Amino acid sequence: MLVFNEGVPRAGKSYDAVKNHILPAIKKGRRVFARLNGLRHDRIAKHLGMQEKDVCDLLLLVDTKDVAKLFACTQDESGKWCIPDDFKDALVVIDEVHEFYVNERKPLEPAVENFWALLGQNGGDAVIMTQWINRLHSAVKARIEKKNTFQKLTAVGMKSRYRVTYFHTTSPGKFEKVGGQTLKYDPAIFPLYDGYAPGAENTEVYEEGGKNVWAAMAVRAVIFLVVGGIGLYFFASYFNKGKQPAHAAATGPSSTPAVGQVFKPGELVSAPGQHAVAAVVADPLADLAPEQRYVIELAAKGRIRVAAIAQVGGQDRAWLQWIDTSNVVLEQLDLGQLRA
């Protein structure tokens, strides 16, 4: 089987090859031919709990200059293409595979193309990696059975996790999605190989020149909180309007008609024992400052909308407008004014 790992640098392609392919193969006693930077026999042996000598016998490191000529078939006396015995039942791992099998019109050498055609038939498997599958020669790409696409999750503030999406071939060079999952990096894997070029010291995730999705949503969140708060207050005030507190009902003087009292036609007469109750309507905005009252009352005059969002002087700014039914702007305030 030919497996392809695709994704931007540091997304998890090599990490996956080491953790999920190379280490299990060595543990099973399977021979591995790997063109991957900085694999360390001693650390791998310690990680797997094996003798370093056994790991050295199973894991063969391939130099970049040897890839093209090593992974090739030979012809017997009858002219039949044969894969070398060393590759039977073996695992082949090649990072930056596009460097060796470039996408071009020129066909691959017959010995090379037949190697990839015969590897699976001889019990072998391969994991090849690059940043973009279309940089790979069609003769190799057409033989890929599984494609895994790796994605960093720094955009959502998750440095220690990555997303992998799984695809399966439907026809040569065509794939359909069959699933995906979010995984966490295992720090124990990183010392086993070189994720960076030798001598590179800046290994932190680069975060300048943009924001993750949560930071980008902060301004919108503030806007919606302000608008939602205004709407909720106005909604609650509407249903509490006219409700009279129990202590507000003042008992007036007795309205029992006196003896000899004369009433005019049509005048209402209270029954004995009844008292006239003065209707007191509480102001729902009485506790607000004049500025707060002004903003709340705007909601009754027109609908609210977000007029603009911009970054001014390195700070996020937003402007809200209240407009009437004729789309005439009644008022415009920015978040700074609303916070004040």
C-alpha positions as a LaTeX table, in Angstrom:
\begin{tabular}{lrrr}
\hline
Residue & $x$ (\AA) & $y$ (\AA) & $z$ (\AA) \\
\hline
Met1 & 0.00 & 0.00 & 0.00 \\
Leu2 & 1.15 & 3.52 & $-0.80$ \\
Val3 & 0.17 & 6.18 & 1.78 \\
Phe4 & 0.58 & 9.89 & 1.14 \\
Asn5 & 0.88 & 12.54 & 3.88 \\
Glu6 & 0.10 & 16.08 & 2.72 \\
Gly7 & 0.19 & 19.39 & 4.58 \\
Val8 & 2.02 & 22.62 & 5.33 \\
Pro9 & 5.36 & 22.52 & 7.19 \\
Arg10 & 5.09 & 21.51 & 10.84 \\
Ala11 & 1.54 & 20.25 & 10.45 \\
Gly12 & 2.36 & 16.67 & 11.50 \\
Lys13 & 3.35 & 14.77 & 8.34 \\
Ser14 & 6.74 & 13.52 & 9.58 \\
Tyr15 & 5.43 & 13.18 & 13.12 \\
Asp16 & 2.72 & 10.82 & 11.88 \\
Ala17 & 5.21 & 8.85 & 9.79 \\
Val18 & 7.44 & 8.29 & 12.81 \\
Lys19 & 4.75 & 7.57 & 15.39 \\
Asn20 & 2.24 & 5.57 & 13.36 \\
His21 & 4.43 & 3.87 & 10.76 \\
Ile22 & 8.17 & 3.69 & 11.55 \\
Leu23 & 7.95 & 2.87 & 15.27 \\
Pro24 & 5.27 & 0.14 & 14.91 \\
Ala25 & 7.17 & $-1.43$ & 12.00 \\
Ile26 & 10.43 & $-1.62$ & 13.96 \\
Lys27 & 8.59 & $-2.98$ & 16.98 \\
Lys28 & 7.25 & $-5.80$ & 14.78 \\
Gly29 & 10.74 & $-6.57$ & 13.46 \\
Arg30 & 10.04 & $-5.14$ & 10.01 \\
Arg31 & 12.83 & $-3.57$ & 7.97 \\
Val32 & 12.42 & 0.18 & 7.33 \\
Phe33 & 14.14 & 2.28 & 4.66 \\
Ala34 & 13.72 & 5.92 & 5.64 \\
Arg35 & 14.68 & 9.18 & 3.96 \\
Leu36 & 13.65 & 11.41 & 6.86 \\
Asn37 & 15.82 & 13.97 & 8.62 \\
Gly38 & 17.54 & 13.15 & 11.88 \\
Leu39 & 16.18 & 9.74 & 12.85 \\
Arg40 & 18.18 & 8.61 & 15.90 \\
His41 & 18.71 & 4.91 & 16.51 \\
Asp42 & 19.66 & 5.29 & 20.16 \\
Arg43 & 16.62 & 7.37 & 21.11 \\
Ile44 & 14.28 & 5.16 & 19.13 \\
Ala45 & 15.71 & 2.08 & 20.85 \\
Lys46 & 15.17 & 3.66 & 24.26 \\
His47 & 11.64 & 4.74 & 23.34 \\
Leu48 & 10.72 & 1.23 & 22.17 \\
Gly49 & 12.60 & $-0.57$ & 24.93 \\
Met50 & 14.79 & $-2.39$ & 22.40 \\
Gln51 & 18.50 & $-2.95$ & 21.94 \\
Glu52 & 20.14 & $-0.24$ & 19.84 \\
Lys53 & 21.85 & $-2.89$ & 17.71 \\
Asp54 & 18.48 & $-4.40$ & 16.78 \\
Val55 & 17.12 & $-0.99$ & 15.82 \\
Cys56 & 20.19 & $-0.30$ & 13.66 \\
Asp57 & 19.65 & $-3.60$ & 11.84 \\
Leu58 & 16.01 & $-2.79$ & 11.11 \\
Leu59 & 16.15 & 0.94 & 10.42 \\
Leu60 & 18.25 & 1.91 & 7.40 \\
Leu61 & 18.73 & 5.63 & 6.83 \\
Val62 & 18.82 & 6.64 & 3.17 \\
Asp63 & 20.81 & 9.68 & 2.02 \\
Thr64 & 19.10 & 12.15 & $-0.29$ \\
Lys65 & 21.61 & 11.46 & $-3.06$ \\
Asp66 & 20.84 & 7.74 & $-2.98$ \\
Val67 & 17.03 & 7.82 & $-3.22$ \\
Ala68 & 16.69 & 7.74 & $-7.01$ \\
Lys69 & 19.05 & 4.83 & $-7.55$ \\
Leu70 & 18.18 & 2.82 & $-4.42$ \\
Phe71 & 14.42 & 2.60 & $-4.93$ \\
Ala72 & 14.54 & 0.93 & $-8.33$ \\
Cys73 & 13.94 & $-2.47$ & $-9.89$ \\
Thr74 & 16.31 & $-4.71$ & $-11.78$ \\
Gln75 & 15.75 & $-6.95$ & $-14.78$ \\
Asp76 & 16.52 & $-10.64$ & $-14.85$ \\
Glu77 & 17.92 & $-12.51$ & $-17.84$ \\
Ser78 & 14.48 & $-12.79$ & $-19.41$ \\
Gly79 & 13.93 & $-9.05$ & $-19.14$ \\
Lys80 & 11.37 & $-9.34$ & $-16.34$ \\
Trp81 & 11.38 & $-6.51$ & $-13.80$ \\
Cys82 & 12.16 & $-7.69$ & $-10.27$ \\
Ile83 & 12.23 & $-5.83$ & $-6.99$ \\
Pro84 & 15.37 & $-6.37$ & $-4.86$ \\
Asp85 & 14.91 & $-8.91$ & $-2.07$ \\
Asp86 & 15.78 & $-6.29$ & 0.58 \\
Phe87 & 12.53 & $-4.45$ & $-0.15$ \\
Lys88 & 10.27 & $-7.48$ & 0.15 \\
Asp89 & 7.94 & $-7.01$ & 3.17 \\
Ala90 & 9.74 & $-3.73$ & 3.95 \\
Leu91 & 8.45 & $-0.24$ & 4.76 \\
Val92 & 9.72 & 2.67 & 2.67 \\
Val93 & 9.44 & 6.23 & 4.05 \\
Ile94 & 10.39 & 9.27 & 1.94 \\
Asp95 & 10.01 & 12.86 & 3.09 \\
Glu96 & 9.91 & 15.70 & 0.51 \\
Val97 & 9.16 & 13.09 & $-2.12$ \\
His98 & 8.57 & 15.72 & $-4.81$ \\
Glu99 & 12.34 & 16.33 & $-4.91$ \\
Phe100 & 12.86 & 12.87 & $-6.39$ \\
Tyr101 & 9.74 & 12.33 & $-8.48$ \\
Val102 & 8.84 & 15.74 & $-9.89$ \\
Asn103 & 5.57 & 16.30 & $-11.70$ \\
Glu104 & 6.57 & 16.65 & $-15.35$ \\
Arg105 & 5.67 & 15.33 & $-18.78$ \\
Lys106 & 8.82 & 13.27 & $-18.97$ \\
Pro107 & 8.10 & 9.69 & $-17.87$ \\
Leu108 & 9.95 & 8.11 & $-14.98$ \\
Glu109 & 12.75 & 5.70 & $-15.70$ \\
Pro110 & 11.25 & 2.21 & $-16.21$ \\
Ala111 & 13.28 & 0.82 & $-13.30$ \\
Val112 & 11.87 & 3.50 & $-10.96$ \\
Glu113 & 8.25 & 3.29 & $-12.10$ \\
Asn114 & 8.29 & $-0.49$ & $-11.86$ \\
Phe115 & 9.64 & $-0.26$ & $-8.32$ \\
Trp116 & 6.47 & 1.57 & $-7.23$ \\
Ala117 & 4.34 & $-0.80$ & $-9.28$ \\
Leu118 & 5.85 & $-3.94$ & $-7.73$ \\
Leu119 & 6.45 & $-2.84$ & $-4.12$ \\
Gly120 & 2.96 & $-3.74$ & $-2.91$ \\
Gln121 & 2.95 & $-7.03$ & $-4.79$ \\
Asn122 & 6.06 & $-8.04$ & $-2.84$ \\
Gly123 & 4.61 & $-7.28$ & 0.60 \\
Gly124 & 6.08 & $-3.81$ & 0.82 \\
Asp125 & 4.42 & $-0.57$ & 1.87 \\
Ala126 & 5.44 & 3.06 & 1.55 \\
Val127 & 4.69 & 6.36 & 3.28 \\
Ile128 & 5.62 & 9.37 & 1.18 \\
Met129 & 5.25 & 13.03 & 2.14 \\
Thr130 & 5.26 & 16.49 & 0.66 \\
Gln131 & 3.37 & 19.75 & 1.05 \\
Trp132 & 1.25 & 19.40 & $-2.10$ \\
Ile133 & 0.30 & 16.23 & $-3.90$ \\
Asn134 & 0.20 & 17.92 & $-7.31$ \\
Arg135 & 3.98 & 18.39 & $-7.16$ \\
Leu136 & 4.32 & 14.61 & $-7.37$ \\
His137 & 4.86 & 12.76 & $-10.64$ \\
Ser138 & 1.65 & 11.23 & $-11.97$ \\
Ala139 & 3.22 & 7.76 & $-12.25$ \\
Val140 & 3.65 & 7.69 & $-8.46$ \\
Lys141 & 0.50 & 9.66 & $-7.58$ \\
Ala142 & $-1.69$ & 7.23 & $-9.54$ \\
Arg143 & $-0.57$ & 4.40 & $-7.23$ \\
Ile144 & $-1.49$ & 6.14 & $-3.94$ \\
Glu145 & $-4.23$ & 4.28 & $-2.09$ \\
Lys146 & $-4.64$ & 6.50 & 0.98 \\
Lys147 & $-4.10$ & 10.22 & 1.39 \\
Asn148 & $-3.92$ & 11.95 & 4.77 \\
Thr149 & $-4.13$ & 15.74 & 4.87 \\
Phe150 & $-2.66$ & 17.42 & 7.95 \\
Gln151 & $-3.74$ & 20.80 & 9.28 \\
Lys152 & $-2.35$ & 22.99 & 12.04 \\
Leu153 & $-4.86$ & 24.22 & 14.61 \\
Thr154 & $-2.99$ & 27.39 & 15.58 \\
Ala155 & $-5.83$ & 29.39 & 13.97 \\
Val156 & $-8.08$ & 28.31 & 16.83 \\
Gly157 & $-5.37$ & 28.69 & 19.48 \\
Met158 & $-4.52$ & 24.98 & 19.77 \\
Lys159 & $-0.75$ & 24.67 & 19.40 \\
Ser160 & $-0.57$ & 21.16 & 20.83 \\
Arg161 & $-3.14$ & 19.60 & 18.49 \\
Tyr162 & $-3.54$ & 18.98 & 14.79 \\
Arg163 & $-6.30$ & 17.88 & 12.45 \\
Val164 & $-5.94$ & 14.99 & 10.02 \\
Thr165 & $-8.46$ & 14.27 & 7.26 \\
Tyr166 & $-8.50$ & 10.84 & 5.64 \\
Phe167 & $-9.09$ & 10.18 & 1.95 \\
His168 & $-9.29$ & 6.94 & $-0.04$ \\
Thr169 & $-8.68$ & 6.55 & $-3.74$ \\
Thr170 & $-11.63$ & 6.13 & $-6.10$ \\
Ser171 & $-9.57$ & 6.06 & $-9.30$ \\
Pro172 & $-5.94$ & 6.86 & $-10.15$ \\
Gly173 & $-5.18$ & 10.30 & $-8.69$ \\
Lys174 & $-8.78$ & 10.81 & $-7.43$ \\
Phe175 & $-9.79$ & 10.63 & $-3.77$ \\
Glu176 & $-12.89$ & 10.87 & $-1.61$ \\
Lys177 & $-13.07$ & 11.87 & 2.04 \\
Val178 & $-13.74$ & 9.01 & 4.45 \\
Gly179 & $-13.24$ & 10.68 & 7.83 \\
Gly180 & $-11.03$ & 12.76 & 10.05 \\
Gln181 & $-10.05$ & 13.42 & 13.63 \\
Thr182 & $-8.29$ & 15.92 & 15.88 \\
Leu183 & $-5.21$ & 14.53 & 17.62 \\
Lys184 & $-2.75$ & 15.73 & 20.24 \\
Tyr185 & 0.99 & 15.81 & 19.65 \\
Asp186 & 2.96 & 13.40 & 21.85 \\
Pro187 & 6.06 & 15.29 & 23.08 \\
Ala188 & 7.95 & 11.99 & 23.40 \\
Ile189 & 8.05 & 11.60 & 19.60 \\
Phe190 & 9.78 & 14.87 & 18.73 \\
Pro191 & 13.26 & 13.93 & 20.06 \\
Leu192 & 13.33 & 10.85 & 17.82 \\
Tyr193 & 13.82 & 12.83 & 14.59 \\
Asp194 & 14.63 & 16.33 & 13.31 \\
Gly195 & 11.49 & 18.30 & 12.68 \\
Tyr196 & 13.70 & 21.26 & 11.78 \\
Ala197 & 16.91 & 21.56 & 9.80 \\
Pro198 & 20.06 & 21.03 & 11.89 \\
Gly199 & 21.11 & 24.27 & 13.58 \\
Ala200 & 17.66 & 25.89 & 13.54 \\
Glu201 & 16.88 & 27.37 & 16.95 \\
Asn202 & 13.58 & 29.17 & 16.35 \\
Thr203 & 11.21 & 26.26 & 16.93 \\
Glu204 & 8.31 & 28.18 & 18.45 \\
Val205 & 5.02 & 28.47 & 16.55 \\
Tyr206 & 5.03 & 31.77 & 14.64 \\
Glu207 & 2.08 & 33.92 & 15.73 \\
Glu208 & 2.85 & 37.38 & 14.35 \\
Gly209 & 1.08 & 39.05 & 11.44 \\
Gly210 & $-2.38$ & 37.79 & 12.30 \\
Lys211 & $-4.77$ & 36.59 & 14.95 \\
Asn212 & $-6.35$ & 33.29 & 15.79 \\
Val213 & $-10.07$ & 32.95 & 15.27 \\
Trp214 & $-10.92$ & 33.74 & 18.91 \\
Ala215 & $-9.04$ & 37.05 & 18.84 \\
Ala216 & $-10.66$ & 37.95 & 15.54 \\
Met217 & $-14.07$ & 37.27 & 17.04 \\
Ala218 & $-13.44$ & 39.43 & 20.12 \\
Val219 & $-14.64$ & 42.68 & 18.52 \\
Arg220 & $-17.77$ & 41.04 & 17.17 \\
Ala221 & $-18.41$ & 39.47 & 20.57 \\
Val222 & $-18.25$ & 42.87 & 22.27 \\
Ile223 & $-20.66$ & 44.31 & 19.70 \\
Phe224 & $-23.15$ & 41.51 & 20.15 \\
Leu225 & $-22.90$ & 41.74 & 23.94 \\
Val226 & $-23.63$ & 45.47 & 23.84 \\
Val227 & $-26.50$ & 45.08 & 21.39 \\
Gly228 & $-27.84$ & 42.06 & 23.23 \\
Gly229 & $-27.66$ & 43.85 & 26.59 \\
Ile230 & $-29.59$ & 46.81 & 25.23 \\
Gly231 & $-32.21$ & 44.57 & 23.67 \\
Leu232 & $-32.61$ & 42.43 & 26.79 \\
Tyr233 & $-33.00$ & 45.48 & 29.02 \\
Phe234 & $-35.60$ & 47.00 & 26.70 \\
Phe235 & $-37.44$ & 43.67 & 26.45 \\
Ala236 & $-37.58$ & 43.23 & 30.23 \\
Ser237 & $-38.63$ & 46.84 & 30.74 \\
Tyr238 & $-41.51$ & 46.41 & 28.28 \\
Phe239 & $-43.06$ & 43.57 & 30.29 \\
Asn240 & $-42.45$ & 45.23 & 33.64 \\
Lys241 & $-44.02$ & 48.48 & 32.47 \\
Gly242 & $-47.15$ & 49.33 & 34.48 \\
Lys243 & $-46.51$ & 46.85 & 37.27 \\
Gln244 & $-47.08$ & 48.49 & 40.64 \\
Pro245 & $-45.02$ & 47.62 & 43.68 \\
Ala246 & $-47.03$ & 46.47 & 46.67 \\
His247 & $-45.96$ & 49.46 & 48.78 \\
Ala248 & $-46.99$ & 51.93 & 46.06 \\
Ala249 & $-50.71$ & 51.42 & 46.50 \\
Ala250 & $-51.66$ & 54.24 & 48.86 \\
Thr251 & $-54.93$ & 53.94 & 50.73 \\
Gly252 & $-56.97$ & 57.15 & 50.36 \\
Pro253 & $-59.79$ & 58.46 & 52.55 \\
Ser254 & $-62.99$ & 56.46 & 52.86 \\
Ser255 & $-65.19$ & 56.79 & 49.82 \\
Thr256 & $-68.31$ & 55.64 & 51.63 \\
Pro257 & $-71.06$ & 58.08 & 50.71 \\
Ala258 & $-72.24$ & 60.26 & 53.55 \\
Val259 & $-75.83$ & 60.38 & 54.60 \\
Gly260 & $-77.71$ & 62.94 & 52.54 \\
Gln261 & $-75.04$ & 63.07 & 49.86 \\
Val262 & $-76.49$ & 63.82 & 46.45 \\
Phe263 & $-75.04$ & 62.19 & 43.31 \\
Lys264 & $-75.33$ & 63.46 & 39.80 \\
Pro265 & $-76.77$ & 61.22 & 37.08 \\
Gly266 & $-74.05$ & 58.96 & 35.62 \\
Glu267 & $-71.61$ & 59.46 & 38.52 \\
Leu268 & $-69.97$ & 56.28 & 39.79 \\
Val269 & $-70.69$ & 55.40 & 43.39 \\
Ser270 & $-68.28$ & 53.24 & 45.39 \\
Ala271 & $-69.70$ & 50.44 & 47.37 \\
Pro272 & $-69.33$ & 50.66 & 51.15 \\
Gly273 & $-65.86$ & 49.63 & 52.28 \\
Gln274 & $-64.24$ & 50.23 & 48.89 \\
His275 & $-61.31$ & 52.64 & 48.61 \\
Ala276 & $-60.05$ & 54.55 & 45.59 \\
Val277 & $-56.58$ & 53.37 & 44.56 \\
Ala278 & $-54.34$ & 55.78 & 42.68 \\
Ala279 & $-52.72$ & 54.15 & 39.62 \\
Val280 & $-48.94$ & 54.64 & 39.90 \\
Val281 & $-46.83$ & 53.65 & 36.82 \\
Ala282 & $-43.14$ & 53.00 & 37.62 \\
Asp283 & $-40.53$ & 54.35 & 35.21 \\
Pro284 & $-38.41$ & 51.32 & 34.13 \\
Leu285 & $-35.52$ & 53.63 & 33.25 \\
Ala286 & $-35.57$ & 55.62 & 36.47 \\
Asp287 & $-32.36$ & 54.07 & 37.81 \\
Leu288 & $-30.31$ & 54.80 & 34.68 \\
Ala289 & $-27.95$ & 57.68 & 34.10 \\
Pro290 & $-29.01$ & 60.14 & 31.39 \\
Glu291 & $-26.45$ & 58.65 & 28.95 \\
Gln292 & $-27.72$ & 55.12 & 29.56 \\
Arg293 & $-31.33$ & 56.23 & 29.23 \\
Tyr294 & $-30.46$ & 57.88 & 25.91 \\
Val295 & $-29.00$ & 54.65 & 24.48 \\
Ile296 & $-31.94$ & 52.55 & 25.67 \\
Glu297 & $-34.48$ & 54.98 & 24.24 \\
Leu298 & $-32.72$ & 54.80 & 20.86 \\
Ala299 & $-33.91$ & 51.22 & 20.55 \\
Ala300 & $-37.52$ & 52.46 & 20.56 \\
Lys301 & $-36.82$ & 54.97 & 17.81 \\
Gly302 & $-35.06$ & 52.76 & 15.29 \\
Arg303 & $-33.30$ & 49.45 & 14.63 \\
Ile304 & $-29.62$ & 48.92 & 15.37 \\
Arg305 & $-26.94$ & 47.77 & 12.95 \\
Val306 & $-23.15$ & 47.40 & 12.84 \\
Ala307 & $-21.95$ & 50.18 & 10.53 \\
Ala308 & $-18.24$ & 49.37 & 10.37 \\
Ile309 & $-15.42$ & 47.36 & 11.95 \\
Ala310 & $-11.84$ & 48.51 & 11.48 \\
Gln311 & $-8.39$ & 48.54 & 13.03 \\
Val312 & $-7.20$ & 52.05 & 13.84 \\
Gly313 & $-3.79$ & 52.66 & 15.37 \\
Gly314 & $-3.40$ & 48.98 & 16.19 \\
Gln315 & $-6.73$ & 48.89 & 18.04 \\
Asp316 & $-10.01$ & 47.31 & 16.97 \\
Arg317 & $-12.82$ & 49.83 & 16.47 \\
Ala318 & $-16.50$ & 49.37 & 15.68 \\
Trp319 & $-19.40$ & 51.75 & 15.03 \\
Leu320 & $-23.10$ & 51.13 & 15.68 \\
Gln321 & $-25.95$ & 53.02 & 14.02 \\
Trp322 & $-29.62$ & 53.42 & 14.83 \\
Ile323 & $-31.77$ & 53.92 & 11.72 \\
Asp324 & $-35.49$ & 54.51 & 11.23 \\
Thr325 & $-37.84$ & 52.78 & 8.80 \\
Ser326 & $-36.68$ & 55.11 & 6.02 \\
Asn327 & $-33.04$ & 54.08 & 6.56 \\
Val328 & $-32.21$ & 57.51 & 7.92 \\
Val329 & $-29.41$ & 57.39 & 10.50 \\
Leu330 & $-30.74$ & 58.69 & 13.81 \\
Glu331 & $-27.54$ & 58.23 & 15.79 \\
Gln332 & $-24.06$ & 56.72 & 15.46 \\
Leu333 & $-21.88$ & 55.67 & 18.39 \\
Asp334 & $-18.64$ & 53.74 & 18.61 \\
Leu335 & $-17.75$ & 51.08 & 21.17 \\
Gly336 & $-15.65$ & 53.55 & 23.13 \\
Gln337 & $-18.66$ & 55.79 & 23.68 \\
Leu338 & $-20.86$ & 52.85 & 24.63 \\
Arg339 & $-18.32$ & 51.56 & 27.13 \\
Ala340 & $-18.06$ & 55.02 & 28.69 \\
\hline
\end{tabular}
